[in-house]
Short mmCIF file of C-alpha atoms in Angstrom, two decimals:
data_model
loop_
_atom_site.label_atom_id
_atom_site.label_comp_id
_atom_site.label_asym_id
_atom_site.label_seq_id
_atom_site.Cartn_x
_atom_site.Cartn_y
_atom_site.Cartn_z
CA UNK A 1 121.91 38.88 91.21
CA UNK A 2 123.84 36.43 93.35
CA UNK A 3 124.09 36.33 97.13
CA UNK A 4 127.35 38.29 97.37
CA UNK A 5 125.96 41.07 95.24
CA UNK A 6 122.80 41.11 97.33
CA UNK A 7 124.77 41.33 100.58
CA UNK A 8 126.79 44.20 99.26
CA UNK A 9 123.61 46.09 98.39
CA UNK A 10 121.79 45.23 101.60
CA UNK A 11 124.58 46.69 103.73
CA UNK A 12 123.12 50.09 102.98
CA UNK A 13 119.52 49.03 103.53
CA UNK A 14 117.66 50.58 106.46
CA UNK A 15 114.28 49.00 107.24
CA UNK A 16 111.41 51.48 107.46
CA UNK A 17 113.05 54.04 105.18
CA UNK A 18 112.83 54.83 101.49
CA UNK A 19 115.85 52.60 100.86
CA UNK A 20 113.56 49.78 99.72
CA UNK A 21 112.41 51.97 96.84
CA UNK A 22 115.85 51.60 95.28
CA UNK A 23 115.25 48.97 92.54
CA UNK A 24 118.52 47.17 93.27
CA UNK A 25 117.78 46.94 96.97
CA UNK A 26 114.23 45.82 96.23
CA UNK A 27 115.65 43.02 94.12
CA UNK A 28 118.14 42.09 96.84
CA UNK A 29 115.34 42.07 99.43
CA UNK A 30 113.31 39.78 97.21
CA UNK A 31 116.26 37.43 97.01
CA UNK A 32 116.66 37.53 100.81
CA UNK A 33 113.01 36.53 101.09
CA UNK A 34 113.62 33.43 99.05
CA UNK A 35 117.12 32.59 100.32
CA UNK A 36 117.06 31.56 104.03
CA UNK A 37 120.80 31.98 104.47
CA UNK A 38 120.73 35.47 103.01
CA UNK A 39 117.66 36.19 105.17
CA UNK A 40 119.56 35.23 108.32
CA UNK A 41 122.53 37.35 107.26
CA UNK A 42 120.16 40.29 106.69
CA UNK A 43 118.62 39.90 110.15
CA UNK A 44 122.07 39.82 111.76
CA UNK A 45 123.17 42.78 109.67
CA UNK A 46 120.05 44.73 110.69
CA UNK A 47 120.69 44.07 114.39
CA UNK A 48 124.28 45.26 114.09
CA UNK A 49 123.17 48.36 112.25
CA UNK A 50 120.70 49.13 115.03
CA UNK A 51 123.44 48.94 117.62
CA UNK A 52 125.67 51.27 115.64
CA UNK A 53 122.79 53.66 115.03
CA UNK A 54 122.02 53.77 118.74
CA UNK A 55 125.61 54.75 119.48
CA UNK A 56 125.50 57.55 116.93
CA UNK A 57 122.26 58.83 118.39
CA UNK A 58 123.64 58.89 121.90
CA UNK A 59 125.61 61.96 120.87
CA UNK A 60 124.00 64.89 122.63
CA UNK A 61 124.78 68.54 122.27
CA UNK A 62 126.26 70.19 125.35
CA UNK A 63 123.87 72.11 127.53
CA UNK A 64 123.98 75.76 126.64
CA UNK A 65 124.89 75.38 122.97
CA UNK A 66 121.44 76.42 121.82
CA UNK A 67 121.38 79.45 124.13
CA UNK A 68 124.88 80.40 123.03
CA UNK A 69 123.97 80.28 119.34
CA UNK A 70 120.90 82.44 119.93
CA UNK A 71 122.65 84.96 122.15
CA UNK A 72 125.53 85.38 119.70
CA UNK A 73 123.03 85.81 116.90
CA UNK A 74 121.26 88.55 118.84
CA UNK A 75 124.54 90.30 119.51
CA UNK A 76 125.47 90.09 115.83
CA UNK A 77 122.04 91.35 114.78
CA UNK A 78 122.38 94.36 117.03
CA UNK A 79 125.78 95.11 115.55
CA UNK A 80 124.48 94.64 112.00
CA UNK A 81 121.43 96.78 112.82
CA UNK A 82 123.69 99.74 113.46
CA UNK A 83 125.63 99.07 110.28
CA UNK A 84 122.59 98.95 107.99
CA UNK A 85 122.76 101.63 105.31
CA UNK A 86 119.25 102.83 106.16
CA UNK A 87 120.16 103.21 109.82
CA UNK A 88 123.39 105.01 108.98
CA UNK A 89 121.47 107.29 106.62
CA UNK A 90 118.88 108.06 109.28
CA UNK A 91 121.62 108.74 111.83
CA UNK A 92 123.38 111.09 109.39
CA UNK A 93 120.09 112.88 108.71
CA UNK A 94 119.41 113.25 112.44
CA UNK A 95 122.91 114.62 112.93
CA UNK A 96 122.42 117.09 110.10
CA UNK A 97 119.14 118.24 111.65
CA UNK A 98 120.81 118.68 115.03
CA UNK A 99 123.62 120.70 113.49
CA UNK A 100 121.24 122.78 111.38
CA UNK A 101 118.70 123.33 114.11
CA UNK A 102 120.36 126.41 115.63
CA UNK A 103 120.52 127.96 112.18
CA UNK A 104 116.84 127.36 111.49
CA UNK A 105 115.77 128.38 114.98
CA UNK A 106 117.73 131.63 114.97
CA UNK A 107 115.63 134.80 114.86
CA UNK A 108 114.87 135.53 111.22
CA UNK A 109 114.36 139.12 110.15
CA UNK A 110 110.81 139.76 109.02
CA UNK A 111 110.05 139.60 105.29
CA UNK A 112 111.37 142.79 103.70
CA UNK A 113 113.85 143.42 106.47
CA UNK A 114 116.62 141.59 104.61
CA UNK A 115 117.26 144.52 102.32
CA UNK A 116 117.10 147.08 105.15
CA UNK A 117 119.73 145.13 107.08
CA UNK A 118 121.83 144.84 103.95
CA UNK A 119 121.68 148.60 103.41
CA UNK A 120 122.66 149.35 107.01
CA UNK A 121 125.58 146.94 106.88
CA UNK A 122 126.89 148.36 103.62
CA UNK A 123 126.52 151.88 104.95
CA UNK A 124 128.38 150.97 108.12
CA UNK A 125 131.09 149.41 106.01
CA UNK A 126 131.50 152.55 103.93
CA UNK A 127 131.46 154.88 106.92
CA UNK A 128 133.58 152.92 109.38
CA UNK A 129 136.31 152.09 107.00
CA UNK A 130 137.21 149.25 104.74
CA UNK A 131 140.25 147.95 102.97
CA UNK A 132 140.37 147.95 99.22
CA UNK A 133 141.63 144.74 97.67
CA UNK A 134 142.69 146.51 94.49
CA UNK A 135 143.59 150.18 94.33
CA UNK A 136 143.52 151.48 90.79
CA UNK A 137 141.61 153.83 88.53
CA UNK A 138 141.64 151.29 85.71
CA UNK A 139 138.30 149.44 85.45
CA UNK A 140 139.82 146.48 83.56
CA UNK A 141 141.94 144.95 86.36
CA UNK A 142 139.07 145.60 88.77
CA UNK A 143 136.65 143.52 86.70
CA UNK A 144 139.30 140.84 86.26
CA UNK A 145 139.93 140.65 90.00
CA UNK A 146 136.24 140.41 90.81
CA UNK A 147 135.66 137.75 88.18
CA UNK A 148 138.64 135.78 89.34
CA UNK A 149 137.22 135.71 92.86
CA UNK A 150 133.69 134.79 91.81
CA UNK A 151 132.26 138.18 92.83
CA UNK A 152 129.81 139.98 90.51
CA UNK A 153 131.94 141.31 87.64
CA UNK A 154 129.47 141.67 84.81
CA UNK A 155 127.88 144.78 86.29
CA UNK A 156 126.69 147.71 84.19
CA UNK A 157 127.61 151.16 85.33
CA UNK A 158 125.42 154.15 84.54
CA UNK A 159 127.11 156.31 81.94
CA UNK A 160 127.61 159.17 84.40
CA UNK A 161 129.18 156.89 86.96
CA UNK A 162 131.68 155.68 84.38
CA UNK A 163 132.97 159.25 84.31
CA UNK A 164 133.51 159.32 88.08
CA UNK A 165 136.97 158.87 89.42
CA UNK A 166 137.56 155.16 90.14
CA UNK A 167 139.65 154.42 93.23
CA UNK A 168 139.56 150.64 93.56
CA UNK A 169 137.46 147.70 94.71
CA UNK A 170 136.84 145.19 97.47
CA UNK A 171 134.90 141.97 97.85
CA UNK A 172 132.48 141.82 100.74
CA UNK A 173 130.07 139.17 101.93
CA UNK A 174 126.37 139.08 102.68
CA UNK A 175 125.18 135.85 104.26
CA UNK A 176 127.45 133.79 102.11
CA UNK A 177 126.93 135.77 98.91
CA UNK A 178 129.78 137.81 97.51
CA UNK A 179 129.36 141.53 96.94
CA UNK A 180 131.43 143.61 94.61
CA UNK A 181 132.23 146.95 96.21
CA UNK A 182 133.50 149.59 93.76
CA UNK A 183 134.96 152.76 95.24
CA UNK A 184 134.73 156.15 93.45
CA UNK A 185 135.41 159.78 94.13
CA UNK A 186 132.74 162.43 93.64
CA UNK A 187 135.40 165.09 93.20
CA UNK A 188 134.62 166.78 96.46
CA UNK A 189 137.37 167.13 99.06
CA UNK A 190 137.91 163.88 100.92
CA UNK A 191 138.19 163.66 104.68
CA UNK A 192 141.53 162.78 106.19
CA UNK A 193 142.77 159.38 105.06
CA UNK A 194 139.71 158.67 102.92
CA UNK A 195 140.31 157.25 99.45
CA UNK A 196 136.73 157.54 98.19
CA UNK A 197 133.34 159.03 98.99
CA UNK A 198 131.09 157.20 96.54
CA UNK A 199 130.51 153.46 96.69
CA UNK A 200 128.67 151.03 94.50
CA UNK A 201 127.64 147.70 95.94
CA UNK A 202 126.64 144.99 93.44
CA UNK A 203 125.01 141.75 94.56
CA UNK A 204 122.98 138.95 92.97
CA UNK A 205 119.35 140.01 93.48
CA UNK A 206 118.28 136.52 94.57
CA UNK A 207 120.35 136.91 97.71
CA UNK A 208 118.08 139.62 99.05
CA UNK A 209 114.42 139.72 100.00
CA UNK A 210 112.33 142.85 100.01
CA UNK A 211 114.59 144.99 97.82
CA UNK A 212 112.95 147.57 95.58
CA UNK A 213 112.04 146.25 92.17
CA UNK A 214 112.74 147.97 88.85
CA UNK A 215 115.56 149.59 86.95
CA UNK A 216 114.74 153.13 88.11
CA UNK A 217 116.84 154.29 91.04
CA UNK A 218 115.02 154.83 94.30
CA UNK A 219 116.61 157.26 96.71
CA UNK A 220 116.86 156.79 100.40
CA UNK A 221 118.87 157.93 103.43
CA UNK A 222 120.92 155.37 105.30
CA UNK A 223 122.49 156.77 108.42
CA UNK A 224 124.67 159.66 107.16
CA UNK A 225 124.64 158.38 103.60
CA UNK A 226 122.48 159.16 100.65
CA UNK A 227 121.74 156.08 98.57
CA UNK A 228 120.08 155.02 95.35
CA UNK A 229 118.92 151.47 94.67
CA UNK A 230 117.93 149.79 91.41
CA UNK A 231 117.90 146.39 89.73
CA UNK A 232 119.30 145.43 86.39
CA UNK A 233 120.00 142.09 84.71
CA UNK A 234 119.53 140.07 87.87
CA UNK A 235 121.68 142.28 90.01
CA UNK A 236 120.87 144.72 92.75
CA UNK A 237 122.81 147.97 92.76
CA UNK A 238 123.27 150.18 95.78
CA UNK A 239 125.08 153.47 95.19
CA UNK A 240 125.80 155.47 98.32
CA UNK A 241 127.66 158.66 99.12
CA UNK A 242 128.34 161.01 101.97
CA UNK A 243 127.25 163.83 99.65
CA UNK A 244 123.69 165.00 99.20
CA UNK A 245 121.06 163.62 96.83
CA UNK A 246 121.65 166.15 94.00
CA UNK A 247 125.28 165.18 93.97
CA UNK A 248 124.34 161.53 93.85
CA UNK A 249 121.93 162.09 90.99
CA UNK A 250 124.79 163.46 88.91
CA UNK A 251 126.23 159.94 88.71
CA UNK A 252 123.09 158.17 87.61
CA UNK B 1 113.21 84.32 107.38
CA UNK B 2 115.91 85.91 109.40
CA UNK B 3 113.86 87.59 112.02
CA UNK B 4 114.73 86.74 115.59
CA UNK B 5 111.84 84.38 116.32
CA UNK B 6 112.25 82.32 113.15
CA UNK B 7 115.95 81.99 113.79
CA UNK B 8 115.40 80.75 117.32
CA UNK B 9 112.86 78.20 116.11
CA UNK B 10 115.31 77.03 113.49
CA UNK B 11 118.04 76.62 116.08
CA UNK B 12 115.70 74.74 118.40
CA UNK B 13 114.76 72.33 115.64
CA UNK B 14 118.15 71.61 114.12
CA UNK B 15 120.97 72.33 116.53
CA UNK B 16 120.89 68.83 118.03
CA UNK B 17 121.07 66.79 114.78
CA UNK B 18 123.64 69.23 113.43
CA UNK B 19 125.72 68.75 116.52
CA UNK B 20 125.49 64.97 116.18
CA UNK B 21 126.77 65.21 112.63
CA UNK B 22 129.51 67.67 113.58
CA UNK B 23 130.64 65.57 116.52
CA UNK B 24 130.71 62.42 114.44
CA UNK B 25 133.10 64.21 112.07
CA UNK B 26 135.30 65.93 114.63
CA UNK B 27 134.93 63.68 117.71
CA UNK B 28 135.61 66.79 119.70
CA UNK B 29 133.04 68.87 121.55
CA UNK B 30 134.49 72.34 121.07
CA UNK B 31 135.10 71.77 117.38
CA UNK B 32 131.60 70.41 116.89
CA UNK B 33 130.07 73.37 118.72
CA UNK B 34 132.06 75.74 116.52
CA UNK B 35 130.84 74.03 113.38
CA UNK B 36 127.20 74.17 114.46
CA UNK B 37 127.54 77.80 115.45
CA UNK B 38 129.22 78.64 112.17
CA UNK B 39 126.49 76.87 110.19
CA UNK B 40 123.82 79.02 111.85
CA UNK B 41 125.98 82.10 111.44
CA UNK B 42 126.17 81.47 107.69
CA UNK B 43 122.43 80.87 107.67
CA UNK B 44 121.83 84.23 109.35
CA UNK B 45 123.89 85.95 106.67
CA UNK B 46 122.84 84.02 103.56
CA UNK B 47 119.80 81.95 104.47
CA UNK B 48 117.45 84.48 102.87
CA UNK B 49 118.86 83.40 99.50
CA UNK B 50 117.30 79.96 99.91
CA UNK B 51 114.04 79.96 97.97
CA UNK B 52 112.76 76.49 98.88
CA UNK B 53 111.93 76.49 102.60
CA UNK B 54 111.75 72.70 102.62
CA UNK B 55 115.50 72.59 101.96
CA UNK B 56 116.52 74.39 105.14
CA UNK B 57 117.70 71.28 106.91
CA UNK B 58 119.67 70.06 103.92
CA UNK B 59 121.13 73.54 103.49
CA UNK B 60 122.32 73.60 107.11
CA UNK B 61 123.92 70.17 106.88
CA UNK B 62 125.61 71.09 103.61
CA UNK B 63 126.94 74.29 105.13
CA UNK B 64 128.22 72.51 108.20
CA UNK B 65 129.98 69.91 106.07
CA UNK B 66 131.62 72.61 103.94
CA UNK B 67 132.79 74.39 107.06
CA UNK B 68 134.23 71.12 108.30
CA UNK B 69 136.10 70.55 105.05
CA UNK B 70 137.42 74.11 105.13
CA UNK B 71 138.55 73.69 108.72
CA UNK B 72 140.33 70.47 107.89
CA UNK B 73 142.12 72.10 104.97
CA UNK B 74 143.36 74.87 107.26
CA UNK B 75 144.49 72.32 109.83
CA UNK B 76 146.44 70.57 107.09
CA UNK B 77 148.21 73.81 106.24
CA UNK B 78 148.89 74.52 109.91
CA UNK B 79 149.43 71.09 111.47
CA UNK B 80 148.59 70.70 115.15
CA UNK B 81 151.27 70.19 117.79
CA UNK B 82 151.98 66.76 119.11
CA UNK B 83 150.36 66.25 122.51
CA UNK B 84 153.64 65.88 124.34
CA UNK B 85 154.64 69.41 123.24
CA UNK B 86 151.29 71.02 123.96
CA UNK B 87 150.30 69.30 127.19
CA UNK B 88 150.58 72.42 129.30
CA UNK B 89 148.12 74.27 127.07
CA UNK B 90 145.43 71.63 127.05
CA UNK B 91 142.22 72.13 129.05
CA UNK B 92 141.24 69.74 131.81
CA UNK B 93 138.58 67.38 130.49
CA UNK B 94 136.20 65.48 132.72
CA UNK B 95 136.43 61.69 132.48
CA UNK B 96 134.20 60.29 129.77
CA UNK B 97 130.98 58.68 131.02
CA UNK B 98 130.91 54.90 130.74
CA UNK B 99 127.86 55.05 128.47
CA UNK B 100 129.87 57.08 125.97
CA UNK B 101 132.58 54.48 125.56
CA UNK B 102 130.70 52.56 122.90
CA UNK B 103 129.91 55.77 121.08
CA UNK B 104 133.56 56.71 121.27
CA UNK B 105 134.52 53.37 119.78
CA UNK B 106 132.02 53.75 116.97
CA UNK B 107 133.25 57.26 116.21
CA UNK B 108 136.87 56.19 116.40
CA UNK B 109 136.04 53.48 113.92
CA UNK B 110 134.29 56.01 111.70
CA UNK B 111 137.41 58.17 111.82
CA UNK B 112 139.44 55.21 110.67
CA UNK B 113 137.51 55.05 107.41
CA UNK B 114 138.57 56.76 104.24
CA UNK B 115 137.78 60.46 104.63
CA UNK B 116 135.35 60.41 101.74
CA UNK B 117 133.29 57.72 103.45
CA UNK B 118 132.97 59.28 106.88
CA UNK B 119 130.32 61.92 106.20
CA UNK B 120 127.96 59.68 104.19
CA UNK B 121 128.14 56.95 106.82
CA UNK B 122 127.46 59.43 109.61
CA UNK B 123 124.46 60.84 107.76
CA UNK B 124 123.28 57.32 106.99
CA UNK B 125 123.03 56.52 110.68
CA UNK B 126 122.15 59.84 112.16
CA UNK B 127 119.28 61.17 110.16
CA UNK B 128 117.90 58.38 108.04
CA UNK B 129 118.47 60.66 105.09
CA UNK B 130 117.65 59.15 101.73
CA UNK B 131 120.57 58.49 99.41
CA UNK B 132 119.43 61.40 97.28
CA UNK B 133 119.43 63.77 100.24
CA UNK B 134 122.88 62.62 101.31
CA UNK B 135 124.08 63.26 97.76
CA UNK B 136 122.61 66.80 97.91
CA UNK B 137 124.20 67.55 101.27
CA UNK B 138 127.62 66.34 100.23
CA UNK B 139 127.38 67.70 96.71
CA UNK B 140 128.25 64.41 95.02
CA UNK B 141 126.36 62.23 92.51
CA UNK B 142 123.85 59.70 93.76
CA UNK B 143 125.92 56.77 92.49
CA UNK B 144 128.93 58.03 94.38
CA UNK B 145 126.96 58.13 97.60
CA UNK B 146 125.76 54.57 97.12
CA UNK B 147 129.23 53.23 96.44
CA UNK B 148 130.77 55.20 99.30
CA UNK B 149 128.10 53.93 101.65
CA UNK B 150 128.55 50.36 100.55
CA UNK B 151 132.29 50.46 101.11
CA UNK B 152 132.21 52.61 104.19
CA UNK B 153 129.56 50.53 105.92
CA UNK B 154 131.27 47.27 105.06
CA UNK B 155 134.57 48.46 106.48
CA UNK B 156 132.95 50.02 109.53
CA UNK B 157 131.18 46.80 110.42
CA UNK B 158 134.27 44.72 109.80
CA UNK B 159 136.40 46.95 111.99
CA UNK B 160 133.78 47.04 114.71
CA UNK B 161 133.48 43.26 114.64
CA UNK B 162 137.24 42.93 114.91
CA UNK B 163 137.38 45.83 117.44
CA UNK B 164 140.99 46.53 116.64
CA UNK B 165 140.61 50.22 115.94
CA UNK B 166 143.01 52.47 117.81
CA UNK B 167 141.58 55.97 118.41
CA UNK B 168 144.01 57.71 116.09
CA UNK B 169 144.43 55.13 113.36
CA UNK B 170 145.14 56.64 110.00
CA UNK B 171 142.36 56.38 107.42
CA UNK B 172 142.55 53.38 105.21
CA UNK B 173 143.18 54.26 101.62
CA UNK B 174 140.66 52.65 99.35
CA UNK B 175 139.96 52.18 95.72
CA UNK B 176 138.21 54.84 93.65
CA UNK B 177 134.47 55.37 93.87
CA UNK B 178 132.10 54.03 91.30
CA UNK B 179 130.31 56.90 89.70
#
């Protein structure tokens, strides 16, 4: 290594740092130790470097930069906090609870009262009037209509009821569950404007609590109606009429 | 690591050296502040990916330098207005303190170097980083750092000795680096 090569290397030498561990610089330093002229150049070079370094290190950050970085970070964190998926999920859950709260807090009928309410509502429907969606004595289009509208259509009629005069059907609703309402005639004289006097309500049995169990009809009075209730194949049947119980039994 | 307290400690420890590096590259306070802020912003978003905690400082310097390079690329695509056309939009700047004049001269001289030499020379003086650390920060091979430092420092000292560096002198084009 000659002096020029050593000078070139020693330009990037900083005393007191790990620079001296660089083998080339170590060799150049050794040469400077044995070459007085190179040693003087190195001393001068070191002094100049110190002056330049001091100028670089006079650079100071403006007052307030640190506080500004931290405050902006806090603001961003708060924003991000609200955008976290877990927070959004929790907020959505809280909202759902708030919306659902009135539903859950509403007075619930006691266990077993569900069926009683259902009976009363169906009786009121039959007595106060209703509109038939399909008016026909043909059972085929009635089943098709009910099936098409996702109401119970795979019902089984007692053999005697199949002989009753069919008048039509309607789809009703019980707490979100569809009910198939089939309208028949007993053959007795109908009151003015009436199209039927015998009604069969079919509903999925899981939609009702407290309904009588079993396939054998159980008779009851609902308001001015006589009714029979039974279960079959997962469905609850309610057959009601304005006639008396013996008349009703003729259709079961 | 990105909980509030750790972040504030990190800022307290590194914002000053980062600012020195940023200012030596931009020679402009607002731009330097933006770079430092952006480096910490990137840290807040991605710092958790850094597995070696001892590399935080290097990571921040690397990020700041990348942001600087990105900024400069954008400025190249959208060149700034000449001063005479933008004078009315410029902020009022307080007169520079006398003690800063030498620093200004040194930084103006740094800006006169080839662009590739400016960052290694700044890091060389500012942080006493080892050559290996400078290579990591700048993402270049160790040999490249050594050759860039040798050339950059030689030219810087020659220009400072001559003191003929105008503040906006164009960088001197130099020969290719030794790898």
